[in-house]
Steps between C-alpha positions, in 0.01 A plus 500: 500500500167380297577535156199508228519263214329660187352357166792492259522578119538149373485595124572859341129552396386395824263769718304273686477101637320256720636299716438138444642277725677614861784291557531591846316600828477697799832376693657359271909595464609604148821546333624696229403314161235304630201490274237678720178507272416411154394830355265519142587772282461617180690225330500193704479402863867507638656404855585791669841462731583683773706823546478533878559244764293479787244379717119511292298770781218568224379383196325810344395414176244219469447255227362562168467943581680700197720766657764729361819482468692576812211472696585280848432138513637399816714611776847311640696585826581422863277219695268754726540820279165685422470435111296834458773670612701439207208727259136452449424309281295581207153443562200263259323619282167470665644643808513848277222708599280585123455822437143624507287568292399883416174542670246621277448824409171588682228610298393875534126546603269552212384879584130498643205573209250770541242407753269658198569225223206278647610239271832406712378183651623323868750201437348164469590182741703348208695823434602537885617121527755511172649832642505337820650200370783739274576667833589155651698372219709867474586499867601115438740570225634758724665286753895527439565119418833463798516142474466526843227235642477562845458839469216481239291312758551767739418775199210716602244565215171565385258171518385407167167421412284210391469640179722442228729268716611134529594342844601667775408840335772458216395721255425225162537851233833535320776386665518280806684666811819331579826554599813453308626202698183351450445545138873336420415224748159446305695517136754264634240220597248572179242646768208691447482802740097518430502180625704593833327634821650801615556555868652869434294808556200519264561141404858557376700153399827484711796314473326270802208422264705396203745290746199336621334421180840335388538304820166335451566351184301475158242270617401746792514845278156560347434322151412825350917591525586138411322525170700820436375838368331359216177486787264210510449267235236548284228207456519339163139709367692839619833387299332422179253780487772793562824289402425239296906443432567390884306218465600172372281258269297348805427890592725465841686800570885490477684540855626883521869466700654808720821666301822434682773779551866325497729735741808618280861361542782703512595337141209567367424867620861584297383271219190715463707835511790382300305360228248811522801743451622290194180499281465900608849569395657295261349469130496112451571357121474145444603271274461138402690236320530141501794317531577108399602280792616181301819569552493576831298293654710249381828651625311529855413141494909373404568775777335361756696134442823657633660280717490794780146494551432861406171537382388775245145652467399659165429822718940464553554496136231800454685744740886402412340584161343787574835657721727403180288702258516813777878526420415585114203712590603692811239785453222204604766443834417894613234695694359842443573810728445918419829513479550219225509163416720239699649239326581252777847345476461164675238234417263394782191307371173507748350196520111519618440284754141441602369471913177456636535945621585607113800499316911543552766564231830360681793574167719264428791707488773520235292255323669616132757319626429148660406222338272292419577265794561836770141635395301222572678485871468866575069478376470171682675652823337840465091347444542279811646741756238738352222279631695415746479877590865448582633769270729764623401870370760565262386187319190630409636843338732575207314346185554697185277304281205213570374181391180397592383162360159365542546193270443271738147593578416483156493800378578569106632889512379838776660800609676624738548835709850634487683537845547839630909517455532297149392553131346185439344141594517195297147320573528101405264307381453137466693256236216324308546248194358703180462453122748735335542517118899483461589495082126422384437208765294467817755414770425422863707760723563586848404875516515760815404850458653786718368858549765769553342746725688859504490812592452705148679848694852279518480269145277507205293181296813464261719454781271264654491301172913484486489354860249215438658430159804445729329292746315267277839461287669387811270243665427330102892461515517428846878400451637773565344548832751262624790664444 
């Protein structure tokens, strides 16, 4: 019997994903384990493997379409069976009729004036064209927008008239009839429906019209939509009579460039909500302090001589730092709930880990309690399987407290949002050689600053203080990070 394969929930905060990359095709023979698809999510892109064995009947899902999870994506059986017998699957998004729109409320006739008044006057030309021309538009807008082409061809309808109209009879007031499948197509490919012929009813722009505007190519689409909705360009008198600023010195006008719209990952559409929920919700406090790297730096660079190879980053020393000082100040190593404050018991630093779709916080788990040497393995390991994409979902949850460092980019001190889950964030900056006064001399110094980022419902500023007093006291005595 067919059995229908269906979108699983590859992290908990998962709801929807895209599938990437098929692994297989129609016919092919699939076991149990067998990685099927790659599937994006929320977190990272991850290799789905198979729960079912089976021949591959249907692919359902296509590449690069969000869907739900436990929506199907394919279907595996018997050679011969009838895959649609196994549940239909669900259908696209553009196969979804719209619903349409409320036709307008029909205006009551104005109730006929005295035949005495002499002064009531017979309607001018102009007059009867503009209500002719509102009629047309009305009885446009009414069309239910079904998505469904051929049957908007076929739509009967009232012929609109030369006036007021662009080609074909497409009414050129308000907004330009189209249907839904046609106005996503036309986003998609930075079109301009005014600049699309409609073949519809009344000069309506179908999905057709868009498809073949796309398959001719820029050079073939009319200049007016290559140069974007900014319209034509305006001669160099026009630009510096009405805007003198959008000229340059030799009075040329300065090329106006179409806006792009970048389709949201699956990362990116949680990084947005995440992050949005954070600044709404938690009352951020930050504060600064610098911290003297002499000491450390130094102890990195005798580190990294060790006859095992094992090499240290100052980023290693910065979060074996940071998860020591967590075990005096466990009230930073908590989250906030209705119910109370938890004080987590274990230790599991999130590292932030930068990809070209956002941003991933993979922990480095009991990290109070490694060393130095264990650290720097477990960040090395966990940044290249995380561009990799290679990470398995329980390595991207469980972090009870982050460091973020942007040092190497440059940048001096910033702050950070606090994760949804934790209390705080320790945001990194870079180590930079400064002039420090140290007993009435100017001394040269290696100096980092770190913000710690926290949620001001779980800990307060004089808590926040004690913790960074304990960080900076352990990496300007780095010593002791190597016991």
């Amino acid at each position: 019997m067919a059995t229908v394969v269906t979108l699983p929930r590859l992290s908990d905060t998962m709801e929807e994903g895209v599938i990437a990359k098929w692994r297989i095709k129609v016919g092919d023979k699939v076991k149990r384990g067998q990685v099927i698809a790659d599937i994006e999510t929320d977190k990272a892109t991850m290799e789905f493997e198979s729960f079912d064995a089976g021949t591959v009947l249907k692919l359902v899902a296509p590449e690069g379409e969000a869907l739900a999870v436990g929506a199907p994506i394919a279907v595996f059986g018997q050679p011969g069976e009838n895959p649609d017998a196994a549940g239909a699957p669900a259908p696209k998004a553009e196969d979804k009729p719209a619903k349409a729109e409320p036709e307008p409320a029909k205006a009551e006739p104005a109730p006929a004036k005295a035949a005495s008044k002499p002064e009531a006057k017979p309607a001018q030309p102009e007059a009867k064209a503009e209500a002719l021309a509102a009629q047309t538009a009305a009885a446009t807008s009414a069309v239910p927008d079904d998505g469904d082409d051929d049957d908007e061809d076929k739509e009967p309808g009232p012929k609109a008239t030369s006036q007021g109209t662009g080609p074909q009879g497409q009414v050129d007031r308000g907004r330009i009839p189209a249907s839904p499948v046609a106005r996503r197509l036309a986003r998609e490919h930075d079109l301009e429906l005014g600049q699309i012929q409609g073949s519809g009813p009344r000069g309506r722009v179908v999905k057709a019209d868009v498809e073949q505007a796309i398959a001719k190519g820029p050079q073939a689409r009319p200049a007016a939509a290559q140069a974007g909705a900014a319209g034509p360009v305006p001669t160099a008198s026009q630009a510096a009579g009405t805007h003198a600023a959008d000229v340059d010195e030799h009075g040329r006008p300065y090329i106006s460039r179409p806006d792009r719209t970048v389709k949201l990952s699956q990362m990116r559409k949680t990084i947005a909500k995440r992050m949005g929920q954070a600044k709404r919700e938690i009352p951020h406090i930050y504060l600064t302090m610098p911290i003297v790297m002499d000491k450390a730096v130094a102890l990195r660079a005798e580190f990294n001589l060790s006859v095992d190879g094992t090499k240290a980053s100052l980023n290693d020393l910065v979060i074996l730092a940071a998860a020591r000082a967590l075990r005096k100040h466990p009230r930073v190593n908590a989250y906030y709930t209705d119910n109370g404050i938890v004080e987590r018991g274990d230790v599991h630093v999130g590292v932030a880990v930068a990809l070209d779709d956002g941003l991933i916080v993979p922990p480095v788990r009991f990290a109070d309690q490694k060393t130095l040497k264990q650290v720097s393995i477990d960040v090395r390991d966990l940044g290249t399987r995380a561009k990799e994409k290679t990470l398995r979902p329980e390595e991207l949850t469980g972090s009870t407290f982050t460091v973020s460092n942007l040092g190497m980019f440059g940048i001096e001190e910033f702050c950070a949002i606090v994760n949804p889950g934790e209390a705080a964030i320790l945001a990194v900056g870079a180590v930079q050689d400064e002039a420090v006064v140290e007993d009435g001399q100017l001394v040269a110094r290696k100096r980092m600053r770190v913000t710690l980022c926290s949620d001001h419902r779980v800990f307060d500023g004089a808590e926040s203080a004690k913790y960074l007093q304990t960080l900076r006291k352990l990496l300007e005595s780095p010593l002791s990070l190597l016991t």
